[in-house]
CSV table of C-alpha atoms in Angstrom, one decimal:
chain,number,residue,atom,x,y,z
A,56,LEU,CA,28.3,23.9,57.8
A,57,ASP,CA,28.9,24.9,54.1
A,58,ASN,CA,31.1,27.3,52.1
A,59,THR,CA,27.9,29.5,51.2
A,60,PHE,CA,25.6,29.3,54.1
A,61,ALA,CA,25.5,29.2,57.8
A,62,ALA,CA,22.9,27.7,60.0
A,63,SER,CA,21.9,27.6,63.8
A,64,GLY,CA,19.3,26.1,65.9
A,65,SER,CA,18.5,26.6,69.6
A,66,THR,CA,16.2,25.9,72.5
A,67,ASP,CA,13.8,28.7,71.3
A,68,LYS,CA,12.7,26.3,68.6
A,69,ALA,CA,14.1,28.4,65.9
A,70,VAL,CA,16.5,27.5,62.9
A,71,HIS,CA,18.0,30.3,61.1
A,72,VAL,CA,20.1,30.1,57.7
A,73,TRP,CA,22.4,33.0,56.7
A,74,ALA,CA,24.5,33.7,53.7
A,75,ARG,CA,28.1,33.8,54.8
A,76,ALA,CA,28.6,36.8,52.7
A,77,ASN,CA,26.0,38.7,54.9
A,78,LEU,CA,25.4,37.5,58.4
A,79,THR,CA,23.5,40.6,59.6
A,80,SER,CA,19.9,39.0,58.8
A,81,PRO,CA,18.9,35.4,58.0
A,82,LEU,CA,17.9,34.3,54.7
A,83,SER,CA,15.3,32.0,56.1
A,84,SER,CA,13.9,31.1,59.5
A,85,MET,CA,12.1,27.9,60.4
A,86,ILE,CA,10.3,26.8,63.5
A,87,HIS,CA,10.4,23.3,65.2
A,88,ALA,CA,7.8,21.9,67.5
A,89,CYS,CA,10.5,21.8,70.2
A,90,ALA,CA,14.2,22.7,71.0
A,91,VAL,CA,16.6,22.2,68.0
A,92,SER,CA,19.7,20.1,69.1
A,93,CYS,CA,21.8,20.0,65.8
A,94,VAL,CA,21.7,21.2,62.1
A,95,GLY,CA,23.4,20.4,58.9
A,96,ILE,CA,23.3,21.5,55.3
A,97,LEU,CA,23.4,19.2,52.2
A,98,HIS,CA,22.4,20.0,48.6
A,99,LEU,CA,20.5,23.0,49.4
A,100,ARG,CA,18.6,21.1,52.2
A,101,LEU,CA,18.7,22.1,55.9
A,102,ILE,CA,18.4,19.0,58.1
A,103,SER,CA,17.8,19.6,61.7
A,104,GLY,CA,17.3,17.3,64.7
A,105,GLY,CA,15.2,18.0,67.8
A,106,THR,CA,14.5,17.0,71.2
A,107,ASP,CA,11.1,15.6,70.1
A,108,GLY,CA,13.4,12.8,68.5
A,109,LYS,CA,12.4,13.9,64.9
A,110,ILE,CA,14.5,15.2,62.0
A,111,ARG,CA,13.1,17.8,59.7
A,112,ILE,CA,14.4,18.2,56.1
A,113,TRP,CA,13.7,21.9,54.9
A,114,ASN,CA,14.2,23.8,51.7
A,115,LEU,CA,17.2,25.9,52.6
A,116,LEU,CA,16.3,28.9,50.6
A,117,SER,CA,12.4,29.0,51.2
A,118,GLY,CA,12.1,27.6,54.7
A,119,GLN,CA,9.5,25.1,53.6
A,120,CYS,CA,9.5,21.8,55.6
A,121,LEU,CA,9.8,19.0,53.1
A,122,ARG,CA,9.8,16.0,55.2
A,123,ILE,CA,9.6,14.9,59.0
A,124,LEU,CA,11.3,11.6,60.0
A,125,ARG,CA,11.5,9.8,63.3
A,126,ALA,CA,15.0,9.2,64.2
A,127,SER,CA,14.0,6.2,66.3
A,128,GLY,CA,10.9,4.1,67.3
A,129,SER,CA,11.2,5.4,70.9
A,130,LEU,CA,11.4,9.2,69.8
A,131,ASP,CA,14.6,9.6,71.9
A,132,PRO,CA,16.0,13.2,71.5
A,133,VAL,CA,18.3,13.7,68.6
A,134,VAL,CA,21.8,14.5,70.1
A,135,SER,CA,23.8,14.8,66.8
A,136,MET,CA,24.0,14.1,63.1
A,137,HIS,CA,26.8,13.2,60.8
A,138,PHE,CA,26.9,13.1,57.0
A,139,SER,CA,29.2,10.4,56.2
A,140,SER,CA,28.8,10.8,52.6
A,141,HIS,CA,26.5,12.5,50.0
A,142,ARG,CA,24.1,9.6,50.5
A,143,SER,CA,24.3,8.8,54.1
A,144,LEU,CA,23.3,10.4,57.3
A,145,ARG,CA,23.9,9.0,60.8
A,146,VAL,CA,21.7,10.3,63.6
A,147,ASN,CA,22.9,10.0,67.4
A,148,THR,CA,19.9,9.7,69.7
A,149,ALA,CA,20.0,9.5,73.5
A,150,THR,CA,20.3,5.7,73.3
A,151,ALA,CA,21.6,4.6,69.8
A,152,LEU,CA,23.1,5.4,66.4
A,153,HIS,CA,20.9,5.3,63.4
A,154,PRO,CA,21.9,5.2,59.9
A,155,PHE,CA,19.7,7.0,57.2
A,156,PRO,CA,20.8,6.0,53.7
A,157,PHE,CA,19.3,8.3,51.0
A,158,GLU,CA,18.4,7.1,47.5
A,159,PRO,CA,20.9,8.2,44.8
A,160,VAL,CA,19.6,11.1,42.8
A,161,ALA,CA,19.4,10.4,39.1
A,162,ARG,CA,20.9,13.0,37.0
A,163,LEU,CA,18.5,14.4,34.7
A,164,SER,CA,19.7,14.5,31.1
A,165,PRO,CA,18.7,17.6,28.9
A,166,PRO,CA,15.8,17.2,26.5
A,167,PRO,CA,16.9,16.2,22.8
A,168,ARG,CA,17.7,19.1,20.6
A,169,HIS,CA,15.9,19.2,17.3
A,170,PRO,CA,17.8,20.5,14.3
A,171,HIS,CA,14.8,22.7,13.3
A,172,PRO,CA,12.3,24.0,15.8
A,173,ASP,CA,8.6,23.3,15.1
A,174,PRO,CA,6.7,26.0,13.3
A,175,PRO,CA,4.7,28.2,15.6
A,176,PRO,CA,1.0,27.1,15.9
A,177,VAL,CA,-1.3,28.6,13.2
A,178,PRO,CA,-4.0,30.8,15.1
A,179,HIS,CA,-7.6,29.8,14.9
A,180,PRO,CA,-10.0,32.6,13.5
A,181,PRO,CA,-12.1,34.5,16.1
A,182,PRO,CA,-15.6,33.2,16.6
A,183,PRO,CA,-18.5,34.7,14.7
A,184,PRO,CA,-20.2,37.5,16.7
A,185,PRO,CA,-23.5,36.6,18.3
A,186,PRO,CA,-26.5,37.3,16.4
A,187,HIS,CA,-28.3,40.5,17.0
A,188,PRO,CA,-32.0,40.7,18.0
A,189,PRO,CA,-34.2,42.1,15.4
A,190,PRO,CA,-34.9,45.7,15.8
A,191,HIS,CA,-37.8,46.8,17.9
A,192,HIS,CA,-40.3,49.3,16.3
A,193,PRO,CA,-43.1,50.7,18.2
A,194,PRO,CA,-46.5,49.9,17.1
A,195,PRO,CA,-48.3,52.5,14.8
A,196,PRO,CA,-50.7,54.9,16.5
A,197,PRO,CA,-54.2,53.9,16.4
A,198,PRO,CA,-56.4,55.6,13.6
A,199,PRO,CA,-58.6,58.7,14.6
């Protein structure tokens, strides 16, 4: 699937992701609500299709499910998926082929650099201590 990662899904509802450099234990495991019929990796996202007709998008490293999409209105089982570009996914269900275009991701520009950093904030003086109650003196003894 990818030069760095490998993934698998099966009828036991599990999806596993491994680092190709160490295939002895998975980096993360995710559980579907049904059997998993196909998986794909794109931009540190694992995309999986299930027999329930849903596509799940997972964070590849944490295993967190980020989104669940219906592949079709009739919830036909997802048979296969194909990434035709970095912005398009085609999903094949039992009855049709469905395109899923993705919005382009805006590239974030770094924050502007200032020639001189701002000076550190001046610390505020500590608050005054609370007032002490007046000392308590016992009353004088009664006269004899």
